[in-house]
JSON list of C-alpha atoms in Angstrom, two decimals:
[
{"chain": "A", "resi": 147, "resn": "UNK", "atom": "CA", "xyz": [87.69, 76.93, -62.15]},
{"chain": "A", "resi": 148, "resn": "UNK", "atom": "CA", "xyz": [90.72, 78.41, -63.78]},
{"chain": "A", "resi": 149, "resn": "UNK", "atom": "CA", "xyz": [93.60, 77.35, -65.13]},
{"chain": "A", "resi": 150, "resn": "UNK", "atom": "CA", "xyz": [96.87, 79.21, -63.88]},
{"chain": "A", "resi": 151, "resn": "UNK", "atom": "CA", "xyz": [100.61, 78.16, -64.68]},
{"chain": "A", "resi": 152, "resn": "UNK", "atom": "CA", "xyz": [99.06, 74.38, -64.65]},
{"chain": "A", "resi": 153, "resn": "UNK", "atom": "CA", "xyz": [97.67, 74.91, -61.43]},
{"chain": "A", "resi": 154, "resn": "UNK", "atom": "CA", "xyz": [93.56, 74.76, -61.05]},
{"chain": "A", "resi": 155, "resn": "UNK", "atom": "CA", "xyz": [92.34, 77.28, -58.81]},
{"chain": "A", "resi": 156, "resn": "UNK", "atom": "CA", "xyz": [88.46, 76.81, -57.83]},
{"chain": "A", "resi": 157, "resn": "UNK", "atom": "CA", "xyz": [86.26, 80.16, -56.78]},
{"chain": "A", "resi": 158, "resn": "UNK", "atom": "CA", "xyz": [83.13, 78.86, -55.33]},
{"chain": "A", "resi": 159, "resn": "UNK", "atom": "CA", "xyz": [80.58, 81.51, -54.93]},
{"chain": "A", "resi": 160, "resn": "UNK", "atom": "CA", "xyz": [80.24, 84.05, -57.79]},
{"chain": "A", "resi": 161, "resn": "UNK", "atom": "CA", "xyz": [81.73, 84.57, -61.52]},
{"chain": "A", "resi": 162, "resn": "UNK", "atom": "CA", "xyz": [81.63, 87.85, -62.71]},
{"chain": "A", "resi": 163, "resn": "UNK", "atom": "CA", "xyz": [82.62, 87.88, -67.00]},
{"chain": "A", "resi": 164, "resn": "UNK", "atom": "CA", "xyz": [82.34, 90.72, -68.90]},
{"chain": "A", "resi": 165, "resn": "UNK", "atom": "CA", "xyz": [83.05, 91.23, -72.73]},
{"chain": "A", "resi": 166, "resn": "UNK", "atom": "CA", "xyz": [84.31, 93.86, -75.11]},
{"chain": "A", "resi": 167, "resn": "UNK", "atom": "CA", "xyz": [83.27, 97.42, -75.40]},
{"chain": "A", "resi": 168, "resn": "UNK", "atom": "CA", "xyz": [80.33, 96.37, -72.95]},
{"chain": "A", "resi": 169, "resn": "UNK", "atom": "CA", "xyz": [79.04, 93.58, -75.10]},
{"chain": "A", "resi": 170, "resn": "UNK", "atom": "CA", "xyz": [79.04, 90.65, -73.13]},
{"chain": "A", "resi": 171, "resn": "UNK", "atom": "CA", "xyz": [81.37, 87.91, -74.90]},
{"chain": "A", "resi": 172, "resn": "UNK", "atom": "CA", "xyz": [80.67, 84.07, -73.07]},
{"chain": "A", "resi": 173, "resn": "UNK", "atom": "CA", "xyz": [83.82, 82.20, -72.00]},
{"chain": "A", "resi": 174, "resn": "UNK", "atom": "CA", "xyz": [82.72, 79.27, -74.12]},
{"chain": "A", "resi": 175, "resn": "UNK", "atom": "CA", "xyz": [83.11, 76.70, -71.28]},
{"chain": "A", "resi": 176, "resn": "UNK", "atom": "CA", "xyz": [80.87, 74.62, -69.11]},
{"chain": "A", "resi": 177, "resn": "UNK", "atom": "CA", "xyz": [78.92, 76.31, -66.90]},
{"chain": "A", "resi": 178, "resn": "UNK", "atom": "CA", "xyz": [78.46, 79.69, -68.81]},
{"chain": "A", "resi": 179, "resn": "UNK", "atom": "CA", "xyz": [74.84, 79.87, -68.25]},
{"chain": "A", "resi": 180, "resn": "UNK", "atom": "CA", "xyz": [74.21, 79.03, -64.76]},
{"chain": "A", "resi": 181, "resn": "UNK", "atom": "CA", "xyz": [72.23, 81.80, -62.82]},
{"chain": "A", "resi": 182, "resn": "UNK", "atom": "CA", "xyz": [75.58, 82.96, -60.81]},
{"chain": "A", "resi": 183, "resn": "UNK", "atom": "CA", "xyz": [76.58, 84.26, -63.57]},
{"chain": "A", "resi": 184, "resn": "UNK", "atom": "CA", "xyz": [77.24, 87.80, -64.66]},
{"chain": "A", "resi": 185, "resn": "UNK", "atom": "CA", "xyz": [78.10, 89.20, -67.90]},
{"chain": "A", "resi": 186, "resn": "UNK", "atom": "CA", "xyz": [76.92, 92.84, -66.68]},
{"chain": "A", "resi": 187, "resn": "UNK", "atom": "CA", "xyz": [77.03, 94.52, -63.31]},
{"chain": "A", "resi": 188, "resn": "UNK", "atom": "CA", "xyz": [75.04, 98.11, -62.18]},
{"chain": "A", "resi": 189, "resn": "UNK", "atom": "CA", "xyz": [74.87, 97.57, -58.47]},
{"chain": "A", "resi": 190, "resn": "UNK", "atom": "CA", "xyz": [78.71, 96.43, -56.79]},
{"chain": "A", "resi": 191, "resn": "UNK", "atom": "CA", "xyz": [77.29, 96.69, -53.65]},
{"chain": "A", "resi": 192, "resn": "UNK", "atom": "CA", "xyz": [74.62, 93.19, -53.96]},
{"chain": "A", "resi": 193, "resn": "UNK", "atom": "CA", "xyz": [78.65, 91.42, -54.05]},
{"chain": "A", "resi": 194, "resn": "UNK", "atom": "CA", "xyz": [79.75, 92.85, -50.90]},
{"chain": "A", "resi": 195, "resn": "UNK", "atom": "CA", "xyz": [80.74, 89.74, -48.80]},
{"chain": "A", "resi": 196, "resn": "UNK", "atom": "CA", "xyz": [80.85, 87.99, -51.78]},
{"chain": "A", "resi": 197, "resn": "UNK", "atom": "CA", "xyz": [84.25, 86.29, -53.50]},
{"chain": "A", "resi": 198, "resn": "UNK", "atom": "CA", "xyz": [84.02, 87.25, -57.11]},
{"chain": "A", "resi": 199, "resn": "UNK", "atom": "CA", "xyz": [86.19, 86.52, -60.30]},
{"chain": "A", "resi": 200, "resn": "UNK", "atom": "CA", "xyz": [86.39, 89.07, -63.15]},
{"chain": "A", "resi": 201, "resn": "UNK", "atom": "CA", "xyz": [87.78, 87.33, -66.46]},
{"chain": "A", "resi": 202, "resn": "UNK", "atom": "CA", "xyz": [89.14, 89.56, -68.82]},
{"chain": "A", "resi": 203, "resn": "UNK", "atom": "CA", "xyz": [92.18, 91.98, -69.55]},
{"chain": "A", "resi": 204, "resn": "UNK", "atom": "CA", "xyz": [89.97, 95.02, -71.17]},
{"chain": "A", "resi": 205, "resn": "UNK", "atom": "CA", "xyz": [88.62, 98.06, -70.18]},
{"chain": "A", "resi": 206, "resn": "UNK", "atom": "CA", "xyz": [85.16, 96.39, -69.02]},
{"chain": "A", "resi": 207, "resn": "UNK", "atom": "CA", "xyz": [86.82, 93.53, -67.00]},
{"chain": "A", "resi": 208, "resn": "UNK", "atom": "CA", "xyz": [89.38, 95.86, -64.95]},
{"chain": "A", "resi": 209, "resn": "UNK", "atom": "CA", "xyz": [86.86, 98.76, -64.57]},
{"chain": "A", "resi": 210, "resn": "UNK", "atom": "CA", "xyz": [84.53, 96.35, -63.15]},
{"chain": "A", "resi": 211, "resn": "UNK", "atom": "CA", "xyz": [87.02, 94.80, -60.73]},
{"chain": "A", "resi": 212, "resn": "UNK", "atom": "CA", "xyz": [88.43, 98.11, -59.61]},
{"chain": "A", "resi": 213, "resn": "UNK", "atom": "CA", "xyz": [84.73, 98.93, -58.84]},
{"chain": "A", "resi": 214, "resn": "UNK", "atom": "CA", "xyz": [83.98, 96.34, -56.94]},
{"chain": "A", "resi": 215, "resn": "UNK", "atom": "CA", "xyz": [87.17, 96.06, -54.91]},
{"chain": "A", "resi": 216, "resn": "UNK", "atom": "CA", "xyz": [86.49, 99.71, -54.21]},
{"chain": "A", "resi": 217, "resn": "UNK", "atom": "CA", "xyz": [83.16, 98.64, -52.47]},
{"chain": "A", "resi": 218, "resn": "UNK", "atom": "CA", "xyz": [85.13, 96.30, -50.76]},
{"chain": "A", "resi": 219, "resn": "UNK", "atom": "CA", "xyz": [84.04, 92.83, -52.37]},
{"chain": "A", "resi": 220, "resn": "UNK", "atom": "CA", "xyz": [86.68, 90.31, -52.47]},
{"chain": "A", "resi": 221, "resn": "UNK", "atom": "CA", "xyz": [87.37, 90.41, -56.33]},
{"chain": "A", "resi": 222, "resn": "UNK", "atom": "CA", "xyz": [90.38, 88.76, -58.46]},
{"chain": "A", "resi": 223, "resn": "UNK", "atom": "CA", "xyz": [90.63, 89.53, -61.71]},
{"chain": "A", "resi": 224, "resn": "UNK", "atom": "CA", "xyz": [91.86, 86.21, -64.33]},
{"chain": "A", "resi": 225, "resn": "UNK", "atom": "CA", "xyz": [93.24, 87.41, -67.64]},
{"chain": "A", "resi": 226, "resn": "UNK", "atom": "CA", "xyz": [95.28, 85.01, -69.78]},
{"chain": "A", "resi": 227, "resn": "UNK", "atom": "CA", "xyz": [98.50, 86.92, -70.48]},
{"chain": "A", "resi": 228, "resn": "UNK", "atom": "CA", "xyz": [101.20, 88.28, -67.78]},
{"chain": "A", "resi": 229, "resn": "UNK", "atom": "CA", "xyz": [100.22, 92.03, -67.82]},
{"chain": "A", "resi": 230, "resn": "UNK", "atom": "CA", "xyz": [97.36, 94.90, -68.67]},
{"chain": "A", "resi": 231, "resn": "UNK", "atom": "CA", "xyz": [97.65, 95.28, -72.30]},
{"chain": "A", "resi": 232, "resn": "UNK", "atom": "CA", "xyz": [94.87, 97.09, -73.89]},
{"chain": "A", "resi": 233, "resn": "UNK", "atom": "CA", "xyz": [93.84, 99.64, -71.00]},
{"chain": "A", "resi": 234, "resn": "UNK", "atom": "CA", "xyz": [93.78, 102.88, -70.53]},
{"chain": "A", "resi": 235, "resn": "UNK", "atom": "CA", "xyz": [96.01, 104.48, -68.73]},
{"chain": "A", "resi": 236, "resn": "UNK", "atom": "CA", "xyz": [93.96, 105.31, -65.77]},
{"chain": "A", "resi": 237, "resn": "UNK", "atom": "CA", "xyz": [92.67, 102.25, -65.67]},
{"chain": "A", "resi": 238, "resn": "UNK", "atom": "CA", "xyz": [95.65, 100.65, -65.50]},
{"chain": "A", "resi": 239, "resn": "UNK", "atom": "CA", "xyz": [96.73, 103.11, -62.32]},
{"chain": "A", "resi": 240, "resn": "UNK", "atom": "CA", "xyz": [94.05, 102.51, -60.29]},
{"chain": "A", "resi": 241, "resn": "UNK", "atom": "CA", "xyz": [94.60, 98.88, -61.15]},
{"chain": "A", "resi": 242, "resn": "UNK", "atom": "CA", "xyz": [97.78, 98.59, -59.96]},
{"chain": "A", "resi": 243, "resn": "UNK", "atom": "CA", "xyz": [97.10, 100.72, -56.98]},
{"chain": "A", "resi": 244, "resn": "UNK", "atom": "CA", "xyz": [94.20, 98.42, -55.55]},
{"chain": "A", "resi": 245, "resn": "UNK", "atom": "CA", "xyz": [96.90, 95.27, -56.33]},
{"chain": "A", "resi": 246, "resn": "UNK", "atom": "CA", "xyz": [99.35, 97.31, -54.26]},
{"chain": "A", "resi": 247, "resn": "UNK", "atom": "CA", "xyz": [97.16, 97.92, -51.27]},
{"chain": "A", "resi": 248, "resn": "UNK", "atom": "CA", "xyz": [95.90, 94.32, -51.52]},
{"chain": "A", "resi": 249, "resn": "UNK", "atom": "CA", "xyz": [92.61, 95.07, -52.34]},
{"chain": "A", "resi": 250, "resn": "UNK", "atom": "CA", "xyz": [92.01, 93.67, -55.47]},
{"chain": "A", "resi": 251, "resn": "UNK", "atom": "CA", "xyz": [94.20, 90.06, -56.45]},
{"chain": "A", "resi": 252, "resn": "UNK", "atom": "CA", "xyz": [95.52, 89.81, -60.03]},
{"chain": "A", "resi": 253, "resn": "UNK", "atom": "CA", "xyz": [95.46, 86.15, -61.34]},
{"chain": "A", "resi": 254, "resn": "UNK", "atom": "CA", "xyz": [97.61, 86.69, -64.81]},
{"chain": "A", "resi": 255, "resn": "UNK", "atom": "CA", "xyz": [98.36, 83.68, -67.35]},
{"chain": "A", "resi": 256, "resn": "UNK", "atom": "CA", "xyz": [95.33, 82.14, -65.93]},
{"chain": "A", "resi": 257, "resn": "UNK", "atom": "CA", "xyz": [92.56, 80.49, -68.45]},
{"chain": "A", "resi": 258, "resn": "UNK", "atom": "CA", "xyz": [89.00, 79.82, -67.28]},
{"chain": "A", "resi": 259, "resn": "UNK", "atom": "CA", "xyz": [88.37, 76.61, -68.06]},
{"chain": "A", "resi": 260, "resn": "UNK", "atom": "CA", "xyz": [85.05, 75.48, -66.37]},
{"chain": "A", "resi": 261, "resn": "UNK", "atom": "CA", "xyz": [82.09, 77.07, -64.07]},
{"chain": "A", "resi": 262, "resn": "UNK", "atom": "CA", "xyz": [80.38, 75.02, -61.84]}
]
């Protein structure tokens, strides 16, 4: 469950978090270490069919949603402020491309607040 704007929006299959530089960082919320949980991801195709959420604004986070909305998983991304900050470039482009094409939904000033 996240918090966006003071509206709670629920994603009921899959979580997807990943942390800084690669190191996994936990949300620090209930739920963290249930088994559909993912702080790392190799293979983007075991999602496909899948919803997922990505939390995070880095590097890891949007790399990881780009990648999986390019394998065609249904993937948001929840970040807590109201744009990219810290990515590269690139990143950021093919980002923004996959949010243009509707392929990959942005959920900005958005908190995650609980798993379940």
């Amino acid at each position: 469950k996240i918090n966006n704007k003071g509206e709670e929006i629920t994603a009921k299959k899959i979580m997807l978090c990943v942390g800084r530089r690669g190191v996994p960082r936990k949300p620090g919320v209930n739920g963290e270490a249930k088994e559909h949980i993912f702080y790392s991801m190799t293979e983007p195709e075991v999602f496909t069919g899948k919803k997922v959420l990505v939390v995070g604004g880095g590097d890891s986070a949007v790399e990881t949603a780009c990648m999986l909305a390019e394998e065609g998983v249904d993937v948001s991304l929840s970040y807590r402020s109201s744009a990219l900050s810290r990515v590269k470039p690139a990143n950021r482009e093919k980002f923004e491309k996959l949010v243009e094409q509707n392929r990959l939904k942005a959920i900005f000033n958005s908190n995650l607040i609980e798993i379940f």
